[in-house]
mmCIF file of C-alpha atoms in Angstrom:
data_model
loop_
_atom_site.group_PDB
_atom_site.id
_atom_site.type_symbol
_atom_site.label_atom_id
_atom_site.label_comp_id
_atom_site.label_asym_id
_atom_site.label_seq_id
_atom_site.Cartn_x
_atom_site.Cartn_y
_atom_site.Cartn_z
ATOM 1 C CA MET A 107 2.168 104.434 55.191
ATOM 2 C CA ILE A 108 0.214 107.647 54.614
ATOM 3 C CA SER A 109 1.144 109.705 51.536
ATOM 4 C CA GLY A 110 4.360 107.692 51.300
ATOM 5 C CA LYS A 111 5.371 108.407 54.910
ATOM 6 C CA ARG A 112 5.897 105.960 57.772
ATOM 7 C CA VAL A 113 3.501 107.134 60.480
ATOM 8 C CA LEU A 114 3.400 106.277 64.180
ATOM 9 C CA VAL A 115 0.374 107.173 66.302
ATOM 10 C CA VAL A 116 1.423 107.763 69.921
ATOM 11 C CA ILE A 117 -1.291 107.498 72.588
ATOM 12 C CA PRO A 118 -0.345 108.389 76.183
ATOM 13 C CA ALA A 119 -2.676 106.618 78.587
ATOM 14 C CA PHE A 120 -3.215 106.867 82.330
ATOM 15 C CA ASN A 121 -6.017 104.694 83.725
ATOM 16 C CA GLU A 122 -7.884 104.639 80.399
ATOM 17 C CA ALA A 123 -8.982 100.990 80.468
ATOM 18 C CA GLY A 124 -12.565 101.991 79.665
ATOM 19 C CA ALA A 125 -11.677 103.780 76.439
ATOM 20 C CA ILE A 126 -8.313 102.623 75.105
ATOM 21 C CA ALA A 127 -9.429 99.521 73.171
ATOM 22 C CA GLY A 128 -12.141 101.442 71.342
ATOM 23 C CA VAL A 129 -9.717 104.243 70.470
ATOM 24 C CA ILE A 130 -7.161 101.788 69.077
ATOM 25 C CA ASP A 131 -9.831 99.909 67.113
ATOM 26 C CA GLU A 132 -11.067 103.153 65.571
ATOM 27 C CA VAL A 133 -7.573 104.278 64.555
ATOM 28 C CA ARG A 134 -6.691 100.938 63.000
ATOM 29 C CA GLY A 135 -10.119 100.621 61.394
ATOM 30 C CA GLU A 136 -9.779 104.020 59.745
ATOM 31 C CA LEU A 137 -6.093 103.520 58.852
ATOM 32 C CA PRO A 138 -5.451 99.768 58.437
ATOM 33 C CA GLY A 139 -1.889 98.694 59.096
ATOM 34 C CA ILE A 140 -0.838 101.900 60.831
ATOM 35 C CA ASP A 141 1.461 101.521 63.822
ATOM 36 C CA VAL A 142 -0.057 102.505 67.169
ATOM 37 C CA LEU A 143 2.076 102.916 70.300
ATOM 38 C CA VAL A 144 0.322 103.218 73.658
ATOM 39 C CA VAL A 145 2.566 104.723 76.335
ATOM 40 C CA ASP A 146 1.190 103.555 79.658
ATOM 41 C CA ASP A 147 1.865 106.325 82.177
ATOM 42 C CA GLY A 148 1.916 104.230 85.337
ATOM 43 C CA SER A 149 -1.724 103.133 85.177
ATOM 44 C CA ALA A 150 -3.218 101.255 88.118
ATOM 45 C CA ASP A 151 -6.014 99.688 86.049
ATOM 46 C CA THR A 152 -5.997 97.287 83.077
ATOM 47 C CA THR A 153 -5.004 99.861 80.444
ATOM 48 C CA VAL A 154 -1.966 97.802 79.377
ATOM 49 C CA VAL A 155 -3.982 94.601 79.047
ATOM 50 C CA GLU A 156 -6.699 96.297 76.990
ATOM 51 C CA ALA A 157 -4.172 98.024 74.731
ATOM 52 C CA ARG A 158 -2.315 94.812 73.974
ATOM 53 C CA LYS A 159 -5.550 92.926 73.323
ATOM 54 C CA ALA A 160 -6.491 95.623 70.811
ATOM 55 C CA GLY A 161 -3.225 95.044 68.948
ATOM 56 C CA ALA A 162 -1.195 98.128 69.893
ATOM 57 C CA LEU A 163 2.475 98.301 70.730
ATOM 58 C CA VAL A 164 2.844 99.149 74.420
ATOM 59 C CA ALA A 165 5.606 100.970 76.277
ATOM 60 C CA ARG A 166 5.298 101.162 80.068
ATOM 61 C CA LEU A 167 6.557 103.886 82.361
ATOM 62 C CA PRO A 168 7.333 102.634 85.895
ATOM 63 C CA TYR A 169 5.357 105.462 87.488
ATOM 64 C CA ASN A 170 3.169 108.389 86.454
ATOM 65 C CA LEU A 171 5.217 111.123 84.733
ATOM 66 C CA GLY A 172 2.316 113.013 83.179
ATOM 67 C CA VAL A 173 1.370 113.383 79.538
ATOM 68 C CA GLY A 174 4.557 115.283 78.680
ATOM 69 C CA GLY A 175 6.814 112.484 79.860
ATOM 70 C CA ALA A 176 4.701 109.895 78.055
ATOM 71 C CA ARG A 177 4.793 111.846 74.814
ATOM 72 C CA ARG A 178 8.542 112.316 75.033
ATOM 73 C CA LEU A 179 8.928 108.539 75.225
ATOM 74 C CA GLY A 180 6.666 108.213 72.180
ATOM 75 C CA PHE A 181 8.795 110.636 70.174
ATOM 76 C CA ARG A 182 11.942 108.823 71.300
ATOM 77 C CA TYR A 183 10.463 105.577 69.990
ATOM 78 C CA GLY A 184 9.576 107.301 66.716
ATOM 79 C CA LEU A 185 13.127 108.625 66.371
ATOM 80 C CA ASP A 186 14.796 105.314 67.242
ATOM 81 C CA HIS A 187 12.587 103.390 64.787
ATOM 82 C CA ASP A 188 12.992 105.854 61.906
ATOM 83 C CA TYR A 189 9.406 107.048 61.468
ATOM 84 C CA ASP A 190 8.731 109.979 59.134
ATOM 85 C CA VAL A 191 5.774 111.254 61.164
ATOM 86 C CA VAL A 192 4.618 110.969 64.761
ATOM 87 C CA ILE A 193 0.971 111.731 65.552
ATOM 88 C CA GLN A 194 0.002 112.795 69.078
ATOM 89 C CA PHE A 195 -3.381 111.240 69.862
ATOM 90 C CA ASP A 196 -5.385 111.179 73.097
ATOM 91 C CA ALA A 197 -6.685 108.030 74.786
ATOM 92 C CA ASP A 198 -10.080 109.389 75.827
ATOM 93 C CA GLY A 199 -11.820 109.205 72.436
ATOM 94 C CA GLN A 200 -11.985 112.953 71.732
ATOM 95 C CA HIS A 201 -9.726 112.832 68.662
ATOM 96 C CA ASP A 202 -11.065 111.611 65.311
ATOM 97 C CA PRO A 203 -8.560 109.501 63.316
ATOM 98 C CA ARG A 204 -10.212 110.505 60.024
ATOM 99 C CA TYR A 205 -8.233 113.750 60.277
ATOM 100 C CA ILE A 206 -4.832 112.075 60.567
ATOM 101 C CA PRO A 207 -4.179 112.037 56.775
ATOM 102 C CA GLN A 208 -4.908 115.782 56.660
ATOM 103 C CA LEU A 209 -2.367 116.450 59.412
ATOM 104 C CA VAL A 210 0.187 114.304 57.597
ATOM 105 C CA ASP A 211 -0.382 116.093 54.268
ATOM 106 C CA ALA A 212 -0.036 119.492 55.988
ATOM 107 C CA LEU A 213 3.501 118.512 56.982
ATOM 108 C CA ASP A 214 4.514 119.121 53.362
ATOM 109 C CA SER A 215 4.667 122.829 54.300
ATOM 110 C CA ALA A 216 5.268 122.662 58.068
ATOM 111 C CA ASP A 217 7.237 120.772 60.695
ATOM 112 C CA VAL A 218 4.528 120.674 63.382
ATOM 113 C CA VAL A 219 0.801 120.680 62.599
ATOM 114 C CA ILE A 220 -1.912 121.255 65.197
ATOM 115 C CA GLY A 221 -5.413 119.813 64.839
ATOM 116 C CA ALA A 222 -7.422 122.913 65.788
ATOM 117 C CA ARG A 223 -10.883 122.711 67.337
ATOM 118 C CA PHE A 224 -11.771 126.368 66.871
ATOM 119 C CA ALA A 225 -11.031 126.800 63.168
ATOM 120 C CA GLY A 226 -14.441 126.287 61.575
ATOM 121 C CA GLU A 227 -14.781 122.509 61.814
ATOM 122 C CA GLY A 228 -17.270 120.882 64.200
ATOM 123 C CA ASP A 229 -19.151 122.463 67.097
ATOM 124 C CA TYR A 230 -16.753 122.004 70.040
ATOM 125 C CA ARG A 231 -17.212 124.879 72.503
ATOM 126 C CA VAL A 232 -15.439 126.140 75.618
ATOM 127 C CA ARG A 233 -16.785 128.917 77.857
ATOM 128 C CA GLY A 234 -15.758 131.142 80.752
ATOM 129 C CA PRO A 235 -12.198 131.537 82.077
ATOM 130 C CA ARG A 236 -11.025 128.493 80.171
ATOM 131 C CA ALA A 237 -12.108 130.053 76.876
ATOM 132 C CA TRP A 238 -10.463 133.372 77.813
ATOM 133 C CA ALA A 239 -7.186 131.610 78.579
ATOM 134 C CA MET A 240 -7.261 129.678 75.310
ATOM 135 C CA SER A 241 -7.954 132.861 73.342
ATOM 136 C CA LEU A 242 -5.080 134.703 75.006
ATOM 137 C CA LEU A 243 -2.650 131.839 74.465
ATOM 138 C CA SER A 244 -3.639 131.539 70.828
ATOM 139 C CA ALA A 245 -3.305 135.288 70.194
ATOM 140 C CA VAL A 246 0.193 135.478 71.664
ATOM 141 C CA LEU A 247 1.443 132.227 70.154
ATOM 142 C CA SER A 248 0.095 133.183 66.722
ATOM 143 C CA ARG A 249 2.470 136.142 66.830
ATOM 144 C CA VAL A 250 5.316 133.939 68.019
ATOM 145 C CA ALA A 251 4.723 131.381 65.253
ATOM 146 C CA LYS A 252 3.861 134.026 62.616
ATOM 147 C CA SER A 253 0.857 131.918 61.695
ATOM 148 C CA ARG A 254 -2.793 132.009 62.765
ATOM 149 C CA LEU A 255 -3.263 129.478 65.560
ATOM 150 C CA THR A 256 -6.693 129.175 67.156
ATOM 151 C CA ASP A 257 -6.204 126.145 69.417
ATOM 152 C CA THR A 258 -2.752 126.110 70.970
ATOM 153 C CA THR A 259 -3.778 123.736 73.779
ATOM 154 C CA SER A 260 -4.867 120.979 71.388
ATOM 155 C CA GLY A 261 -3.058 117.693 71.966
ATOM 156 C CA PHE A 262 -3.927 116.383 68.483
ATOM 157 C CA ARG A 263 -0.737 117.094 66.520
ATOM 158 C CA ALA A 264 1.642 115.790 63.897
ATOM 159 C CA ALA A 265 5.413 116.242 63.667
ATOM 160 C CA ASN A 266 7.804 115.461 60.838
ATOM 161 C CA ARG A 267 11.383 114.239 61.255
ATOM 162 C CA ARG A 268 12.629 117.648 62.401
ATOM 163 C CA GLY A 269 9.859 117.831 64.982
ATOM 164 C CA ILE A 270 10.446 114.245 66.079
ATOM 165 C CA ASP A 271 14.138 114.950 66.627
ATOM 166 C CA LEU A 272 13.366 118.044 68.729
ATOM 167 C CA TYR A 273 10.669 116.459 70.873
ATOM 168 C CA ALA A 274 12.543 113.186 71.406
ATOM 169 C CA GLN A 275 15.293 115.204 73.071
ATOM 170 C CA TRP A 276 13.152 117.842 74.728
ATOM 171 C CA PHE A 277 9.491 117.632 75.718
ATOM 172 C CA PRO A 278 8.367 119.427 78.887
ATOM 173 C CA VAL A 279 6.460 117.612 81.596
ATOM 174 C CA GLU A 280 5.169 120.729 83.387
ATOM 175 C CA TYR A 281 1.495 121.733 83.413
ATOM 176 C CA LEU A 282 0.518 122.945 79.890
ATOM 177 C CA GLY A 283 4.157 122.697 78.851
ATOM 178 C CA ASP A 284 3.289 119.859 76.485
ATOM 179 C CA THR A 285 1.111 122.285 74.514
ATOM 180 C CA VAL A 286 2.175 125.909 75.028
ATOM 181 C CA GLU A 287 5.907 125.501 75.570
ATOM 182 C CA THR A 288 6.328 122.958 72.789
ATOM 183 C CA ILE A 289 5.095 125.571 70.297
ATOM 184 C CA VAL A 290 7.496 128.223 71.576
ATOM 185 C CA GLN A 291 10.420 125.795 71.527
ATOM 186 C CA ALA A 292 9.588 124.584 68.011
ATOM 187 C CA VAL A 293 9.598 128.145 66.670
ATOM 188 C CA ARG A 294 12.844 128.975 68.468
ATOM 189 C CA GLY A 295 14.348 125.848 66.943
ATOM 190 C CA GLY A 296 13.530 127.113 63.467
ATOM 191 C CA LEU A 297 10.542 124.831 62.914
ATOM 192 C CA THR A 298 7.362 125.928 61.157
ATOM 193 C CA VAL A 299 4.081 125.499 63.050
ATOM 194 C CA ARG A 300 0.713 125.443 61.268
ATOM 195 C CA GLN A 301 -2.809 124.207 61.982
ATOM 196 C CA VAL A 302 -5.612 122.364 60.201
ATOM 197 C CA PRO A 303 -9.268 122.449 61.277
ATOM 198 C CA VAL A 304 -10.607 119.326 63.007
ATOM 199 C CA ALA A 305 -13.767 118.344 64.839
ATOM 200 C CA MET A 306 -13.473 116.837 68.306
ATOM 201 C CA ARG A 307 -15.895 114.858 70.433
ATOM 202 C CA ALA A 308 -16.836 114.283 74.048
ATOM 203 C CA ARG A 309 -14.583 111.881 75.921
ATOM 204 C CA VAL A 310 -15.607 108.212 75.825
ATOM 205 C CA ALA A 311 -14.826 107.372 79.456
ATOM 206 C CA GLY A 312 -14.145 109.312 82.634
ATOM 207 C CA LYS A 313 -14.951 112.994 82.912
ATOM 208 C CA ALA A 314 -13.161 116.293 82.722
ATOM 209 C CA SER A 315 -13.610 118.868 85.463
ATOM 210 C CA HIS A 316 -15.106 122.222 84.465
ATOM 211 C CA SER A 317 -15.946 123.753 87.857
ATOM 212 C CA PRO A 318 -15.741 127.582 88.050
ATOM 213 C CA VAL A 319 -12.929 127.406 90.607
ATOM 214 C CA LYS A 320 -10.803 125.056 88.526
ATOM 215 C CA ALA A 321 -11.515 127.068 85.381
ATOM 216 C CA THR A 322 -10.249 130.210 87.118
ATOM 217 C CA VAL A 323 -7.144 128.385 88.328
ATOM 218 C CA TYR A 324 -6.611 127.238 84.734
ATOM 219 C CA LEU A 325 -6.711 130.871 83.605
ATOM 220 C CA GLY A 326 -4.049 131.917 86.114
ATOM 221 C CA ARG A 327 -1.811 128.957 85.373
ATOM 222 C CA SER A 328 -2.090 129.615 81.651
ATOM 223 C CA PHE A 329 -0.721 133.146 82.081
ATOM 224 C CA ALA A 330 2.167 131.818 84.179
ATOM 225 C CA VAL A 331 3.031 129.025 81.738
ATOM 226 C CA LEU A 332 2.955 131.392 78.777
ATOM 227 C CA LEU A 333 5.247 133.871 80.541
ATOM 228 C CA LEU A 334 7.719 131.153 81.519
ATOM 229 C CA ALA A 335 7.706 129.707 78.010
ATOM 230 C CA LEU A 336 8.514 133.087 76.508
ATOM 231 C CA VAL A 337 11.346 133.951 78.895
ATOM 232 C CA ARG A 338 12.905 130.477 79.218
ATOM 233 C CA ARG A 339 16.034 129.831 77.137
#
């Protein structure tokens, strides 16, 4: 329970054996007794074993659906088990569980709350085409949501019962759909979207790709995803 609410932390994981136990330990150490659900997205390593050893609930997908499919399953579990709040949390160690109570409290005036990296907390930086894409997405989606949003691609989020109900039924699996399109759909469904500042860290295991070519591709895909999200009914 956080602020009188039953909270479920949902962690999608694909081949995160090197990080998952530490992430679970940190969440449960910061928030003793909180329920943690790891959704294994068809991992080929020992992610499931490590998650269970760390004390998390584990749901397994038979093959890799992508983060959107894994999160949808997490929201479905939250809906079926009557949680008040579902927290989206990444398995790579970038998210800090100390901010979870702030996200939960912000749900008193919103249905979906985004943990924003670029809102004055911490020193997380992105450069080049990736930064341009994020800025464009945030500018457009701020107008859509009628609220200042500075980090619309953040996967660190909280949803109340209205958000849980929406995302349990509908959560896109397409590239960036789990971030950009979920905001558009929430607003169209009459939900309120807000943000709170958070600090994020470097990933614990594995590595993200930031090559110039892939960053440019990210820019182009971002435009396409935003356009599709806005015109899709």
